[in-house]
Amino acid sequence: MYFYMTNSFCIFFFSFVCVCRLCFVSSFFFFFFFFFLFFKGT
């Protein structure tokens, strides 16, 4: 039971880190793309 709890917690933590990293990368790319369009327009 203890092993199952720690294993599910590790999986949850790993998926949480993956989602955070995905959100960070997507927001970074969106910001970079917006910056590029802004400089291209001026």
CSV table of N, CA and C in Angstrom, one decimal:
chain,number,residue,atom,x,y,z
A,1,MET,N,0.8,-1.2,0.0
A,1,MET,CA,0.0,0.0,0.0
A,1,MET,C,0.9,1.3,0.0
A,2,TYR,N,1.9,1.2,0.9
A,2,TYR,CA,2.8,2.4,0.9
A,2,TYR,C,3.6,2.6,-0.4
A,3,PHE,N,4.0,1.4,-1.0
A,3,PHE,CA,4.7,1.5,-2.2
A,3,PHE,C,3.8,2.0,-3.3
A,4,TYR,N,2.5,1.6,-3.3
A,4,TYR,CA,1.6,2.1,-4.3
A,4,TYR,C,1.3,3.6,-4.2
A,5,MET,N,1.2,4.1,-2.9
A,5,MET,CA,1.0,5.5,-2.7
A,5,MET,C,2.2,6.3,-3.2
A,6,THR,N,3.4,5.9,-2.9
A,6,THR,CA,4.6,6.6,-3.3
A,6,THR,C,4.7,6.6,-4.9
A,7,ASN,N,4.3,5.4,-5.4
A,7,ASN,CA,4.4,5.3,-6.9
A,7,ASN,C,3.4,6.2,-7.6
A,8,SER,N,2.2,6.3,-7.1
A,8,SER,CA,1.2,7.1,-7.7
A,8,SER,C,1.6,8.6,-7.5
A,9,PHE,N,2.2,8.9,-6.3
A,9,PHE,CA,2.6,10.3,-6.1
A,9,PHE,C,3.8,10.7,-7.0
A,10,CYS,N,4.7,9.7,-7.3
A,10,CYS,CA,5.8,10.0,-8.3
A,10,CYS,C,5.2,10.2,-9.6
A,11,ILE,N,4.2,9.4,-10.0
A,11,ILE,CA,3.6,9.6,-11.4
A,11,ILE,C,2.9,10.9,-11.4
A,12,PHE,N,2.2,11.3,-10.4
A,12,PHE,CA,1.5,12.5,-10.3
A,12,PHE,C,2.4,13.7,-10.4
A,13,PHE,N,3.5,13.6,-9.6
A,13,PHE,CA,4.5,14.7,-9.6
A,13,PHE,C,5.2,14.8,-11.0
A,14,PHE,N,5.5,13.7,-11.6
A,14,PHE,CA,6.2,13.7,-12.9
A,14,PHE,C,5.3,14.3,-14.0
A,15,SER,N,4.0,14.0,-13.9
A,15,SER,CA,3.0,14.5,-14.9
A,15,SER,C,2.8,16.0,-14.6
A,16,PHE,N,2.8,16.4,-13.4
A,16,PHE,CA,2.7,17.8,-13.0
A,16,PHE,C,3.9,18.6,-13.5
A,17,VAL,N,5.1,18.1,-13.4
A,17,VAL,CA,6.3,18.8,-13.8
A,17,VAL,C,6.3,18.9,-15.4
A,18,CYS,N,5.8,17.8,-16.0
A,18,CYS,CA,5.7,17.8,-17.5
A,18,CYS,C,4.8,18.8,-18.0
A,19,VAL,N,3.6,19.0,-17.3
A,19,VAL,CA,2.6,19.9,-17.7
A,19,VAL,C,3.1,21.4,-17.5
A,20,CYS,N,3.8,21.6,-16.4
A,20,CYS,CA,4.4,22.9,-16.1
A,20,CYS,C,5.4,23.3,-17.1
A,21,ARG,N,6.3,22.3,-17.5
A,21,ARG,CA,7.3,22.6,-18.5
A,21,ARG,C,6.7,22.8,-19.8
A,22,LEU,N,5.6,22.1,-20.2
A,22,LEU,CA,4.9,22.3,-21.4
A,22,LEU,C,4.3,23.7,-21.5
A,23,CYS,N,3.7,24.1,-20.4
A,23,CYS,CA,3.0,25.4,-20.3
A,23,CYS,C,4.1,26.5,-20.5
A,24,PHE,N,5.2,26.3,-19.8
A,24,PHE,CA,6.3,27.3,-19.8
A,24,PHE,C,6.9,27.4,-21.2
A,25,VAL,N,7.1,26.3,-21.9
A,25,VAL,CA,7.7,26.3,-23.2
A,25,VAL,C,6.7,26.9,-24.2
A,26,SER,N,5.4,26.6,-24.1
A,26,SER,CA,4.4,27.1,-25.0
A,26,SER,C,4.2,28.6,-24.8
A,27,SER,N,4.3,29.1,-23.6
A,27,SER,CA,4.1,30.5,-23.3
A,27,SER,C,5.4,31.3,-23.8
A,28,PHE,N,6.5,30.6,-23.7
A,28,PHE,CA,7.8,31.2,-24.1
A,28,PHE,C,7.8,31.4,-25.7
A,29,PHE,N,7.3,30.3,-26.3
A,29,PHE,CA,7.2,30.4,-27.8
A,29,PHE,C,6.2,31.4,-28.3
A,30,PHE,N,5.1,31.5,-27.5
A,30,PHE,CA,4.1,32.5,-27.9
A,30,PHE,C,4.6,33.9,-27.7
A,31,PHE,N,5.3,34.1,-26.6
A,31,PHE,CA,5.9,35.4,-26.4
A,31,PHE,C,7.0,35.8,-27.4
A,32,PHE,N,7.8,34.8,-27.8
A,32,PHE,CA,8.8,35.0,-28.8
A,32,PHE,C,8.2,35.3,-30.2
A,33,PHE,N,7.1,34.6,-30.5
A,33,PHE,CA,6.4,34.8,-31.8
A,33,PHE,C,5.7,36.2,-31.8
A,34,PHE,N,5.2,36.6,-30.7
A,34,PHE,CA,4.5,37.9,-30.6
A,34,PHE,C,5.6,39.0,-30.7
A,35,PHE,N,6.7,38.8,-30.1
A,35,PHE,CA,7.8,39.8,-30.2
A,35,PHE,C,8.3,39.9,-31.6
A,36,PHE,N,8.4,38.8,-32.3
A,36,PHE,CA,8.9,38.7,-33.7
A,36,PHE,C,7.9,39.5,-34.6
A,37,LEU,N,6.6,39.3,-34.4
A,37,LEU,CA,5.6,39.9,-35.2
A,37,LEU,C,5.6,41.4,-34.9
A,38,PHE,N,5.8,41.8,-33.6
A,38,PHE,CA,5.8,43.2,-33.3
A,38,PHE,C,7.0,43.9,-33.9
A,39,PHE,N,8.1,43.3,-33.9
A,39,PHE,CA,9.3,43.9,-34.5
A,39,PHE,C,9.2,44.0,-36.0
A,40,LYS,N,8.5,42.9,-36.6
A,40,LYS,CA,8.4,42.9,-38.0
A,40,LYS,C,7.4,43.9,-38.5
A,41,GLY,N,6.4,44.2,-37.7
A,41,GLY,CA,5.4,45.2,-38.1
A,41,GLY,C,6.0,46.6,-38.1
A,42,THR,N,6.9,46.9,-37.1
A,42,THR,CA,7.4,48.3,-37.0
A,42,THR,C,8.5,48.5,-38.0
